[in-house]
Coordinates of C-alpha atoms in Angstrom, one line a residue:
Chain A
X1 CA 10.1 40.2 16.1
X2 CA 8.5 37.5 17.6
X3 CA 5.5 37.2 15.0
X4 CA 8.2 37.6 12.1
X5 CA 10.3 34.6 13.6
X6 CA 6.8 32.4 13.5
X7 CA 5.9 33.3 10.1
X8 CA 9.7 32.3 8.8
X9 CA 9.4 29.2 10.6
X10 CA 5.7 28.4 9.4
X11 CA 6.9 29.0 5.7
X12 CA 10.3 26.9 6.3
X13 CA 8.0 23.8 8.2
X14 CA 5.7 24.0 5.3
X15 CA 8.7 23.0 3.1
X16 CA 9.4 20.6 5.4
X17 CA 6.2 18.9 6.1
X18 CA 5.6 19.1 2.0
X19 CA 9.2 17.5 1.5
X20 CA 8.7 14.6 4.3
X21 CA 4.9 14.0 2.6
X22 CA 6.0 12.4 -0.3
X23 CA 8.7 10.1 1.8
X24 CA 6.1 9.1 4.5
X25 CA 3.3 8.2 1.5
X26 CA 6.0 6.1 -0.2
X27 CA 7.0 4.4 3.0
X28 CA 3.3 3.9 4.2
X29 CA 1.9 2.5 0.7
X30 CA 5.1 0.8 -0.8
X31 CA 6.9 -0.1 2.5
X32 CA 10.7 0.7 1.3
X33 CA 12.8 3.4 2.8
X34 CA 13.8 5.1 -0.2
X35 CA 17.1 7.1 0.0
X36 CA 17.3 8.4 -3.6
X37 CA 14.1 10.2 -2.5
X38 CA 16.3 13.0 -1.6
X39 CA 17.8 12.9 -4.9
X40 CA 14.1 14.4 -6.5
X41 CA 14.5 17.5 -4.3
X42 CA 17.8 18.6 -5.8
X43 CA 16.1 17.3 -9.4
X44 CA 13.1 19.6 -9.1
X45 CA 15.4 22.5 -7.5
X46 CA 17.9 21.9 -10.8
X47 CA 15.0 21.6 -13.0
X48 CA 13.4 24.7 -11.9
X49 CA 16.7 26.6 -12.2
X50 CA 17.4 25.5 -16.0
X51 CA 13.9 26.2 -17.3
X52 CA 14.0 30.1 -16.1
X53 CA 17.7 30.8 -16.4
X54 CA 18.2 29.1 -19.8
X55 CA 14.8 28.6 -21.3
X56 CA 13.2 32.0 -19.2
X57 CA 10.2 30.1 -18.2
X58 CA 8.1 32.2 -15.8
X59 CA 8.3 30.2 -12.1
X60 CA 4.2 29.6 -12.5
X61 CA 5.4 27.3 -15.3
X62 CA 8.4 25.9 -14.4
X63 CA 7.4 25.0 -11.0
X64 CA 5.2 22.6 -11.7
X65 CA 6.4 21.3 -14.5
X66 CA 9.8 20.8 -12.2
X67 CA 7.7 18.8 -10.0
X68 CA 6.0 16.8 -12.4
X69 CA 9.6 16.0 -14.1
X70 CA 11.2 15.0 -11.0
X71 CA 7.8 12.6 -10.4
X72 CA 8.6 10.9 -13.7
X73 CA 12.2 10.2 -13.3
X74 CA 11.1 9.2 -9.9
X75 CA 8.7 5.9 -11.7
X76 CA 11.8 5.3 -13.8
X77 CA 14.8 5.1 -10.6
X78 CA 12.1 3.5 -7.9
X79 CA 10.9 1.4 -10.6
X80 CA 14.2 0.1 -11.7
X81 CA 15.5 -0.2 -8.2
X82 CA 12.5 -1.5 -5.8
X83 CA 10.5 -3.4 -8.1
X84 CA 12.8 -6.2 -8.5
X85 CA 13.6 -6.1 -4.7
X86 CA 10.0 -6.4 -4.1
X87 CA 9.4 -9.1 -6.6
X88 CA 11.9 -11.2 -4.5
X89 CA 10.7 -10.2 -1.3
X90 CA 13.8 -8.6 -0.4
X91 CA 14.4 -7.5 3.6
X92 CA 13.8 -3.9 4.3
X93 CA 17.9 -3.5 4.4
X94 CA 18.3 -4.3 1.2
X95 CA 16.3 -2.1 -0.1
X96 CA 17.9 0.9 2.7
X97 CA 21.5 -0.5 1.2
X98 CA 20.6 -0.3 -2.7
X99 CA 19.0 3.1 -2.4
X100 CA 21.5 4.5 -0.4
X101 CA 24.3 3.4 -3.0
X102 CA 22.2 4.7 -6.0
X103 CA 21.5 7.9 -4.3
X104 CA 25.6 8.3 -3.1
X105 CA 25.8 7.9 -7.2
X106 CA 23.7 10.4 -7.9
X107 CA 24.6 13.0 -6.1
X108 CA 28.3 12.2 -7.4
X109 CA 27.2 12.0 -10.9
X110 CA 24.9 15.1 -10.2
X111 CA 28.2 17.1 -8.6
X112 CA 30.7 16.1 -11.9
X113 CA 28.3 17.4 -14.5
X114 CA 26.9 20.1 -12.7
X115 CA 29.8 21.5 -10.3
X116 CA 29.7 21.7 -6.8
X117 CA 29.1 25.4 -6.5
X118 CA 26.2 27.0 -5.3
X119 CA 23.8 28.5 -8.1
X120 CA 20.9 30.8 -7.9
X121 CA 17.2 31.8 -9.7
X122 CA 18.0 34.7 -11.8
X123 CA 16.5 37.9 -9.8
X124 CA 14.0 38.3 -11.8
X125 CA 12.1 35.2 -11.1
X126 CA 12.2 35.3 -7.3
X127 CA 10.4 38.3 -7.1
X128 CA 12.2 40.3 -4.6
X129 CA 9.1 42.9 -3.6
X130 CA 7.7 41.9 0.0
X131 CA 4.1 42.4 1.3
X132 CA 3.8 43.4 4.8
X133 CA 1.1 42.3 7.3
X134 CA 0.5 43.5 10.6
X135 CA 4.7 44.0 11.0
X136 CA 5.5 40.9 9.7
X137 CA 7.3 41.0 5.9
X138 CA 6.5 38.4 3.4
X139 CA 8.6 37.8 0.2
X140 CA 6.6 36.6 -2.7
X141 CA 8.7 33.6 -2.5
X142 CA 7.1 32.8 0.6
X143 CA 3.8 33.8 -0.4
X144 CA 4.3 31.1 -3.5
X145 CA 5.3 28.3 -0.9
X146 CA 3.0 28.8 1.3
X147 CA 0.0 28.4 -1.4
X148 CA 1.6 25.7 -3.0
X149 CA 1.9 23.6 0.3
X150 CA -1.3 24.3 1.3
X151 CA -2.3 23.5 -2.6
X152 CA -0.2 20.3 -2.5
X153 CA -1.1 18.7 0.8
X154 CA -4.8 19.4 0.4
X155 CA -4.9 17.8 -3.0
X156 CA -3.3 14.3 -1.3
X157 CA -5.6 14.6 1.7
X158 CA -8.5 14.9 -1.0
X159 CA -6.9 11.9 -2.9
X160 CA -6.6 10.0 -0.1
X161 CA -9.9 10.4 1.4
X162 CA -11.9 11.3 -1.5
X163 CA -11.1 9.1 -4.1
X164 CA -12.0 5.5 -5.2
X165 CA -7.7 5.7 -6.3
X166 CA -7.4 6.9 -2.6
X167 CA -9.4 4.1 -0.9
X168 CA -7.1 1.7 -3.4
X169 CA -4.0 3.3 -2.1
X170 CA -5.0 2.8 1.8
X171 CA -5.9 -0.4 1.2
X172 CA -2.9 -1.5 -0.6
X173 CA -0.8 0.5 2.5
X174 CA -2.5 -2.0 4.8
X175 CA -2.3 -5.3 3.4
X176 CA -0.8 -5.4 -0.1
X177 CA -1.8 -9.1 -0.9
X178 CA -5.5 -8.5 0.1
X179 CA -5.6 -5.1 -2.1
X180 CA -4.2 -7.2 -5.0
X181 CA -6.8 -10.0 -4.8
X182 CA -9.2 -7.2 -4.9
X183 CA -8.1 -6.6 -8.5
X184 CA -5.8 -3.8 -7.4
X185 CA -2.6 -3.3 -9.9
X186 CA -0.3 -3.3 -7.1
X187 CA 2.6 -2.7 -9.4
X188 CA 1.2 0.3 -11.6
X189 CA -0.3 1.9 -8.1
X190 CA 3.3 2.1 -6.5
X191 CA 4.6 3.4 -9.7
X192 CA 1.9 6.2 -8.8
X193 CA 3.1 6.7 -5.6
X194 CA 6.8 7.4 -7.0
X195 CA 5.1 9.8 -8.6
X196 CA 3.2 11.7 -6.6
X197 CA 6.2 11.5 -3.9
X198 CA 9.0 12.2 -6.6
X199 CA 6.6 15.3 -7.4
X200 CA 6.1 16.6 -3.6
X201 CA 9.8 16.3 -3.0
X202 CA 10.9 18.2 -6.7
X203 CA 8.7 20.8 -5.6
X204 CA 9.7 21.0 -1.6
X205 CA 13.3 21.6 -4.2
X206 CA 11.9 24.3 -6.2
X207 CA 10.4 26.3 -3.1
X208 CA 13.8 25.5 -0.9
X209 CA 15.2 27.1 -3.4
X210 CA 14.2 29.9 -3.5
X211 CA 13.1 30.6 -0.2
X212 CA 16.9 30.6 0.7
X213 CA 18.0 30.9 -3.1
X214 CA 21.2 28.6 -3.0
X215 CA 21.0 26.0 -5.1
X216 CA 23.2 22.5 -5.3
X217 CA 23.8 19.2 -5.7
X218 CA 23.9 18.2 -1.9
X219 CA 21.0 20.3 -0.9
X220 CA 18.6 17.0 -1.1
X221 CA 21.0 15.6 1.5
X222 CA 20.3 18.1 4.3
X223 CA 17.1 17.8 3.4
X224 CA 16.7 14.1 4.0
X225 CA 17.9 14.3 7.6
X226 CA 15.1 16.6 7.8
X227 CA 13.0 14.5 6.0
X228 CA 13.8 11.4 8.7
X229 CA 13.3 13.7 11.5
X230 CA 9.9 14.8 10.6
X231 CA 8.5 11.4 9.4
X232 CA 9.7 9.6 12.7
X233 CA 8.8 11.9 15.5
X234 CA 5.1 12.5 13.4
X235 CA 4.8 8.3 12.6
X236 CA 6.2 6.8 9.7
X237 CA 3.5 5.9 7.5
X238 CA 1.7 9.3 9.2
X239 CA 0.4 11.7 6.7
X240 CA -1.4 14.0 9.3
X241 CA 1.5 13.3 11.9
X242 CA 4.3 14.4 8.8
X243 CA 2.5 17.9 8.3
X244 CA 2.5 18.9 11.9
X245 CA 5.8 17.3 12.6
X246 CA 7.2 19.7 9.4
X247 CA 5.9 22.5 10.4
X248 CA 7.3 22.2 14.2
X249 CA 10.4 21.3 13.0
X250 CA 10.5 25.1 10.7
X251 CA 9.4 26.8 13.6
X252 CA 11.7 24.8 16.3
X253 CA 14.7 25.9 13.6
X254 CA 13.8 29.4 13.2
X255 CA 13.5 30.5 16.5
X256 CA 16.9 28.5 17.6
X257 CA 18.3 30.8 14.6
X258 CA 16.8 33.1 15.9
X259 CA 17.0 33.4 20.0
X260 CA 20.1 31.1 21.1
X261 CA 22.3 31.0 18.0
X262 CA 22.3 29.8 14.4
X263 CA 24.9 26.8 14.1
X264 CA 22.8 25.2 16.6
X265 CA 19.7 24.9 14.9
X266 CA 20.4 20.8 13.7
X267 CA 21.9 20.1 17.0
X268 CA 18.3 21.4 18.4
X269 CA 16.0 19.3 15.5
X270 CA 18.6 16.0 16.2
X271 CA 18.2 16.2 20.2
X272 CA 14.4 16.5 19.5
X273 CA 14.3 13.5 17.3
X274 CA 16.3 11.9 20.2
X275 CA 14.1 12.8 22.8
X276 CA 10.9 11.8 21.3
X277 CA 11.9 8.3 19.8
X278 CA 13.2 8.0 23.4
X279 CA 9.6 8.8 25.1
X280 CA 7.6 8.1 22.3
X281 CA 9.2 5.2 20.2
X282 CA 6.0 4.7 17.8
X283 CA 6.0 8.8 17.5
X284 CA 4.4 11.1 18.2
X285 CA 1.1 10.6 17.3
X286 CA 1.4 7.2 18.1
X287 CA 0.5 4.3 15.6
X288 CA 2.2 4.7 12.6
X289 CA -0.8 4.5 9.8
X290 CA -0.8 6.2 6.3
X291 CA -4.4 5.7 5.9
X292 CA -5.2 7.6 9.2
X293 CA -3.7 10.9 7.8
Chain B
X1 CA -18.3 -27.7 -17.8
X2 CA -15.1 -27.4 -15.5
X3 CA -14.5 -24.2 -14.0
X4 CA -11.2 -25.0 -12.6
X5 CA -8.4 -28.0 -13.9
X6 CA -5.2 -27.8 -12.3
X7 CA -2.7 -30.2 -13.4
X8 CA 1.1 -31.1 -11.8
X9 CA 0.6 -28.1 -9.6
X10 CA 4.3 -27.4 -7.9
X11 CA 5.3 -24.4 -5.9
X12 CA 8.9 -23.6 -4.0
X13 CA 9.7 -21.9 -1.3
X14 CA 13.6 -21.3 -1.6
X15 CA 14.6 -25.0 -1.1
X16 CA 11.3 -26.3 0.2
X17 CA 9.2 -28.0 -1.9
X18 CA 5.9 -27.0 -0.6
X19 CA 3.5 -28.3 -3.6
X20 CA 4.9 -31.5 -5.1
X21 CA 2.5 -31.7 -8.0
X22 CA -0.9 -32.0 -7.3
X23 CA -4.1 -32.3 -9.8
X24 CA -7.4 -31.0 -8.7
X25 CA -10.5 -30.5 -10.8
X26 CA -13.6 -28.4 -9.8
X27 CA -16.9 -28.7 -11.9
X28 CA -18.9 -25.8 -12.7
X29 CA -21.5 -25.4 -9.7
X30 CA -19.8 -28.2 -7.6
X31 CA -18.6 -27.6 -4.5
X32 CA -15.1 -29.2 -3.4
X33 CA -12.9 -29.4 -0.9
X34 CA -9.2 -30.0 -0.3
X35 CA -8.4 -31.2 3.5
X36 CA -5.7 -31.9 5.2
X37 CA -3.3 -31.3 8.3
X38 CA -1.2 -28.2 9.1
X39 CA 1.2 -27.5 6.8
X40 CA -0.1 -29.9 4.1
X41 CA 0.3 -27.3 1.6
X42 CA -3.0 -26.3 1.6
X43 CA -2.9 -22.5 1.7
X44 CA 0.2 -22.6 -0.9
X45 CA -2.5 -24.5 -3.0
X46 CA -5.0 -21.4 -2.6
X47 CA -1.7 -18.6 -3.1
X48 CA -1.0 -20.2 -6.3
X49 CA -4.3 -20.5 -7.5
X50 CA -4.9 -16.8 -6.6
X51 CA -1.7 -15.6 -7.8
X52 CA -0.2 -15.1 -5.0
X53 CA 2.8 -17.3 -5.6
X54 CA 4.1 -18.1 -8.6
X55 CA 3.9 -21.7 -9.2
X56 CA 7.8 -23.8 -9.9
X57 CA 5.5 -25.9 -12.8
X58 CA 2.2 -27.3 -13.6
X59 CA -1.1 -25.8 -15.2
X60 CA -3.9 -23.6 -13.8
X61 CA -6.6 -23.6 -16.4
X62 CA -9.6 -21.6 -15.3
X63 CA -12.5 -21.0 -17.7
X64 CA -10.5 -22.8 -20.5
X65 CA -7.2 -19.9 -20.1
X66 CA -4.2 -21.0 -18.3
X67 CA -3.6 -18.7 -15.1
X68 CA -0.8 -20.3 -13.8
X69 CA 1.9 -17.3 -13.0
X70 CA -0.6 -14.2 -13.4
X71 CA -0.6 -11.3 -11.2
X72 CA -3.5 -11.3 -8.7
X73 CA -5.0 -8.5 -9.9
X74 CA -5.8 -10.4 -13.3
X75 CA -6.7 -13.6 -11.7
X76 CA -9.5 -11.4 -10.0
X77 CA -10.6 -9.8 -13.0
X78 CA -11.3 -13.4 -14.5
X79 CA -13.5 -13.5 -11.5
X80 CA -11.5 -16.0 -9.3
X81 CA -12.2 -14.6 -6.1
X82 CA -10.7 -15.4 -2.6
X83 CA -11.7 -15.4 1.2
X84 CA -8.2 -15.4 2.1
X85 CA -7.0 -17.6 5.6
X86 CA -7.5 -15.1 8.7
X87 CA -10.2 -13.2 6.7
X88 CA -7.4 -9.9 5.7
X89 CA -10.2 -7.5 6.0
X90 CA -8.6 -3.9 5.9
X91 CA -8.9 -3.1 9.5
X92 CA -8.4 0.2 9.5
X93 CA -10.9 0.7 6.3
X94 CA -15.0 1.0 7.1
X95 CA -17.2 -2.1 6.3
X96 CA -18.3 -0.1 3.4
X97 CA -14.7 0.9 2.1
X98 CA -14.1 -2.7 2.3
X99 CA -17.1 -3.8 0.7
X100 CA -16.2 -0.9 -2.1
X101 CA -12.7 -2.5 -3.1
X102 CA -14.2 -6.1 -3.8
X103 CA -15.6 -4.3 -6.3
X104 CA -13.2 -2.5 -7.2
X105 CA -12.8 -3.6 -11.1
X106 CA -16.5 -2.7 -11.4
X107 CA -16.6 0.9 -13.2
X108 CA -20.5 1.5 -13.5
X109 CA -21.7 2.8 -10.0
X110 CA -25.2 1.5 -10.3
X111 CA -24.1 -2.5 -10.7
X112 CA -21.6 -2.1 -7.6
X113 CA -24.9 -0.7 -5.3
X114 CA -26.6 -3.8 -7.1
X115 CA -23.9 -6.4 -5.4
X116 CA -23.9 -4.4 -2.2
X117 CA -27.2 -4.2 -1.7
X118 CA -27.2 -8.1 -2.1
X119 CA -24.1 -9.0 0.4
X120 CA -26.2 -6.6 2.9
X121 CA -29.4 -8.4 3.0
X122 CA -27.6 -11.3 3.1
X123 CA -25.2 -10.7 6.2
X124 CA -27.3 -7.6 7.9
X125 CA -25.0 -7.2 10.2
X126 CA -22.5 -5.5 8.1
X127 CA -24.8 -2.7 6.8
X128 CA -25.7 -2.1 10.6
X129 CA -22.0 -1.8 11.0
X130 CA -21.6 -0.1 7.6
X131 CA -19.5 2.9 9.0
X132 CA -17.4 1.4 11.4
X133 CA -13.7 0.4 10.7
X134 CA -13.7 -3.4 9.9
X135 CA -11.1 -3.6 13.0
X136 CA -13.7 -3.1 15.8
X137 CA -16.1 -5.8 14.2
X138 CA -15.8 -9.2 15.9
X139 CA -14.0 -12.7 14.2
X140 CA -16.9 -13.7 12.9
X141 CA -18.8 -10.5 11.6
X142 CA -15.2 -10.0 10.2
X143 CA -15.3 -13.5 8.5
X144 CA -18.9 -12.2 7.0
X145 CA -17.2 -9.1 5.5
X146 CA -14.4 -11.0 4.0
X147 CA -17.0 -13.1 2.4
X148 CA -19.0 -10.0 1.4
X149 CA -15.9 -8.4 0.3
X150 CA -15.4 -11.6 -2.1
X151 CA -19.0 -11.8 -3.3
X152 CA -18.7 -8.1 -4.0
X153 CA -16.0 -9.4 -6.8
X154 CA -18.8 -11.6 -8.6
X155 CA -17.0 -14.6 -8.4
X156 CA -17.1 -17.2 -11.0
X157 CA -15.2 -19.3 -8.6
X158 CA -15.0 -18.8 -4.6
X159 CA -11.7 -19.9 -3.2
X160 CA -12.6 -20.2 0.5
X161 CA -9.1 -20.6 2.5
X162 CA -10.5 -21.7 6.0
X163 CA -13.3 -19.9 6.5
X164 CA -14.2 -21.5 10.4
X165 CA -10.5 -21.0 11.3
X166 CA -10.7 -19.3 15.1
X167 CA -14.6 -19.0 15.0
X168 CA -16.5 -20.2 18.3
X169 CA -18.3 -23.4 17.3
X170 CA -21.8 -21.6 17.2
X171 CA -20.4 -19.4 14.3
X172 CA -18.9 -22.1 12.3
X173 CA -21.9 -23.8 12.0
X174 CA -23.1 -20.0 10.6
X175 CA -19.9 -20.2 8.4
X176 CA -20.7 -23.6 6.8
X177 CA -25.2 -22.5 6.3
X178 CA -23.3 -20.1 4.4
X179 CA -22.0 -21.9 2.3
X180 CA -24.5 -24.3 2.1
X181 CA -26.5 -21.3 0.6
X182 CA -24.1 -20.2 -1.9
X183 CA -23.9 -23.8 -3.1
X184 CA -28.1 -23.9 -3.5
X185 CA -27.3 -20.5 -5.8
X186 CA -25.3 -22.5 -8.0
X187 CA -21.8 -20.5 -6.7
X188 CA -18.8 -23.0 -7.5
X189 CA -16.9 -23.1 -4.6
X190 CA -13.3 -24.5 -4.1
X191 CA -13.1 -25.2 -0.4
X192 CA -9.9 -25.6 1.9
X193 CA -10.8 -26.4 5.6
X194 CA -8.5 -28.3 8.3
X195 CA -12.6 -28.7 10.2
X196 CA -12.8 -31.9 7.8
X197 CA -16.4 -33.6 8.9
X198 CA -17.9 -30.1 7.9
X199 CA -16.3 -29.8 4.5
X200 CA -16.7 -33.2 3.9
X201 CA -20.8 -32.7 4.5
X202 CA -21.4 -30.0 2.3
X203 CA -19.0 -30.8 -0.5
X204 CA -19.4 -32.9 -3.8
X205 CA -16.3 -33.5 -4.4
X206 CA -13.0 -33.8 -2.1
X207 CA -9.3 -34.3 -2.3
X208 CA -6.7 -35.1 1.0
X209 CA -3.4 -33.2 0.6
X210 CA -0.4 -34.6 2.7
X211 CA 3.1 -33.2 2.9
X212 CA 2.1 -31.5 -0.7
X213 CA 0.8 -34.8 -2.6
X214 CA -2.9 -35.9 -2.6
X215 CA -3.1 -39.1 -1.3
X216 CA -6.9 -39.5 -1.8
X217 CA -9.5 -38.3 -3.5
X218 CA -13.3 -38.8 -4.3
X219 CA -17.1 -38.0 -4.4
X220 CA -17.0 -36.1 -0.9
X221 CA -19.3 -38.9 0.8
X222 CA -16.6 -42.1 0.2
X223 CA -13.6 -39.8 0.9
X224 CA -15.7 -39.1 4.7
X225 CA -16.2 -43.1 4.7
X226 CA -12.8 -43.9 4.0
X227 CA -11.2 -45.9 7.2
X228 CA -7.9 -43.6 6.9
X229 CA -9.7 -39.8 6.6
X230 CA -11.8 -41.2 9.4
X231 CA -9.0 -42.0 11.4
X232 CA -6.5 -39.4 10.2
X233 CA -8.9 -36.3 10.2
X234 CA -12.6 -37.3 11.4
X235 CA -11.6 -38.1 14.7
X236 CA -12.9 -41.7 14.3

């Protein structure tokens, strides 16, 4: 009971930490806290959802390209909403108050053309069969979103650390001026990072989805208070603080579910964002650094 | 030749003016320098010139192509090259990382080990320290790194933005040998110092700023003779 409760949180954290990823990385390189961020986890989940219900994509396809299509429309919305506010070296508010309204119209906008019900992958594309290891049941679902977060979040580690576009990227997270008198494109490397992070958080959609299989416009909202949650107790800015933070917070949630009572599982994550901002204000893994990972 | 002509020069802050037009010239292989007090305008000067700030008017023509307005990153790719004031090394990145990004806009592998293995055996100091992150180096190896970093770039011009500023008086005479040796290579060097008598030795050329004018300006030895920058900034 115990081992299955673990292996349901692991596979919801995972989710989590892959969601929260893409926020941190925008907030350590590009320095905005971007609301509509959210708004690319119900994209990729709606995405997702209209390529195998109406065009009967298999999920191998339409998961990434859900991701990838929630990545671009993430360049277009970030671009047309932070660039300008950067250019004019706009407070850190501003850009908290323009995203938030833009993302309160999304959703909305979202909610009228879509409807506000919940909607679900036909059956065939979750893939209902379950392996079973040691007493502990695994869906195929949670086979998939396990592979793909472990897929996802090595390949940014490997960017990060491995690459001459990595090195850019920590650079320009530590001092943007001195990365662009480098010769660093400042501009085109945060549309980048609007696009890896619009593609982390469309796929954290797709695999949300279907681990629980509701689908709806909101469902990028609950996720957000997650995502806040995991990126300030693990650092903001924190790559390697995000993934453990993530997959605490799915194992804290699962076994509140699980062993006090259900409705309480937020109430539990809130109280522990509480406690450690109170102990630990700087998180915790203290300093708040994306290029530490 | 002139590497660098800037003409009516005039940058804003909001309501501040903090550049009221200024004209500066640098000659090909000259080295100049642009003094003055706190708050003259002299690191607005080096923003605009870099691209850091986007100038209210004037001209920035460097090798014949107005620059005035460019992003930074194309500024550096015409090989305009900054130290910028308190050095900006990327603390948490290694010497080498940092070394690595001034070349950034270099593709072919071989000609960026080519400029590193030059900045090394010139400051030795950093390849000793190659791995470490540029954060645990002290001021002045970090000052060397920032110029590495620059030299990395291949500059066509070095802006240096107050190279000696916080350095114990031992290592700003290492800072100014520096750049007395860049200046025997025939590196053009736009110099801005608030240490006048130093910049004022090893330049050709200098210019006073005050409250964003220049107010004087001259071969470097009758701007160091002049009763006024004697009083005002030589300590005389």
């Amino acid at each position: 009971m115990l081992g299955q409760q673990l292996a349901n949180g692991l596979i919801l954290g995972a989710t989590y930490a892959l969601f929260a990823l893409g926020f941190t990385l925008m907030f350590g390189v590009i320095r905005v806290i971007n609301l509509v961020y959210g708004f690319y986890f119900t994209a990729g989940a709606f995405i997702a959802l209209y390529l195998t219900r109406n065009l009967g994509w298999p999920m191998a396809v339409a998961f990434p390209a859900a991701a990838i299509a929630s990545g671009v429309m993430a360049i277009g919305i970030d671009g047309l909403l932070l660039t300008r506010l950067r250019r004019v070296g706009a407070p850190e508010l501003a850009s908290l108050m323009v995203t938030l309204g833009a993302v309160l119209a999304l959703y909305a906008t979202a909610t009228a053309l879509l409807g506000p019900d919940i909607k679900r992958f036909p059956a065939s594309v979750i893939g209902a069969e379950a392996m079973e290891f040691a007493a502990i049941r695994i869906t195929q679902a949670q086979v998939l979103i396990l592979l793909a977060t472990i897929v996802l979040v090595g390949g940014l580690l490997a960017l990060m650390h491995g690459t001459r576009l990595g090195l850019a990227l920590r650079a320009m997270a530590e001092n943007p001026d001195a990365a662009g008198l480098m010769g660093i494109d400042t501009i085109r490397l945060a549309a980048l990072v609007s696009f890896i992070s619009g593609a982390l958080a469309g796929a954290g959609g797709v695999l949300i989805g279907l681990n629980f299989n509701a689908i709806q416009p909101y469902m990028g909202e609950a996720m957000m208070l997650r995502g806040f949650v995991v990126i300030i107790v693990g650092g903001l800015g924190d790559i390697r603080g995000a993934l453990i933070a993530g997959l605490l917070l799915g194992i804290v949630e699962v076994l509140t579910a699980g062993y006090i009572a259900s409705g309480l599982k937020e109430a539990v994550a809130f109280a522990i964002l509480v406690a450690v901002l109170w102990s630990r204000p700087a998180g915790l893994f203290g300093r708040a650094v994306t290029r530490r990972a | 030749m002139s590497s660098l002509i800037v003409e009516g020069l005039a940058v804003s802050y909001g309501r501040t003016e903090a550049l009221k037009g200024i004209d500066l010239r640098v000659e090909e292989g000259q080295v100049v320098c642009l003094i003055g007090a706190n708050g003259a305008g002299k690191t607005t000067a080096m923003r605009a010139l870099s691209g850091l700030v986007s100038p209210r008017a004037g001209r920035i023509v460097f090798d014949g192509a107005d620059i005035a307005g460019l992003r930074p990153h194309r500024i550096a790719g015409l090989g305009l090259r900054q130290v910028p004031e308190g050095r900006q090394v990327f603390a948490e990145l290694t010497v080498a990382e940092n070394l690595a990004l001034g070349a950034w806009l270099v593709t072919d592998p071989a000609e960026t080990a080519r400029r590193r293995d030059r900045v090394l055996a010139r400051f030795p100091r950093l390849a000793e320290r190659a791995h470490q992150v540029a954060g645990s180096l002290s001021g002045g190896e970090q000052q060397m790194l920032a110029f590495g970093r620059a030299l990395m770039g291949a500059p066509r011009l070095l802006l240096l933005d107050e190279p000696s500023m916080g350095l114990a008086p031992i290592l700003v005479d290492e800072i100014f040998a520096i750049i007395s040796a860049l200046k025997a290579e025939g590196t053009t060097i736009l110099l801005v110092e608030q240490n006048a008598s130093a910049a004022l030795e090893v330049a050709d050329h200098a210019y006073v700023l005050e409250t964003g004018r220049i107010v004087l300006e001259g071969p470097a030895a009758d701007v160091a003779s002049n009763p006024k920058v004697v009083a005002a900034y030589l300590g005389g």
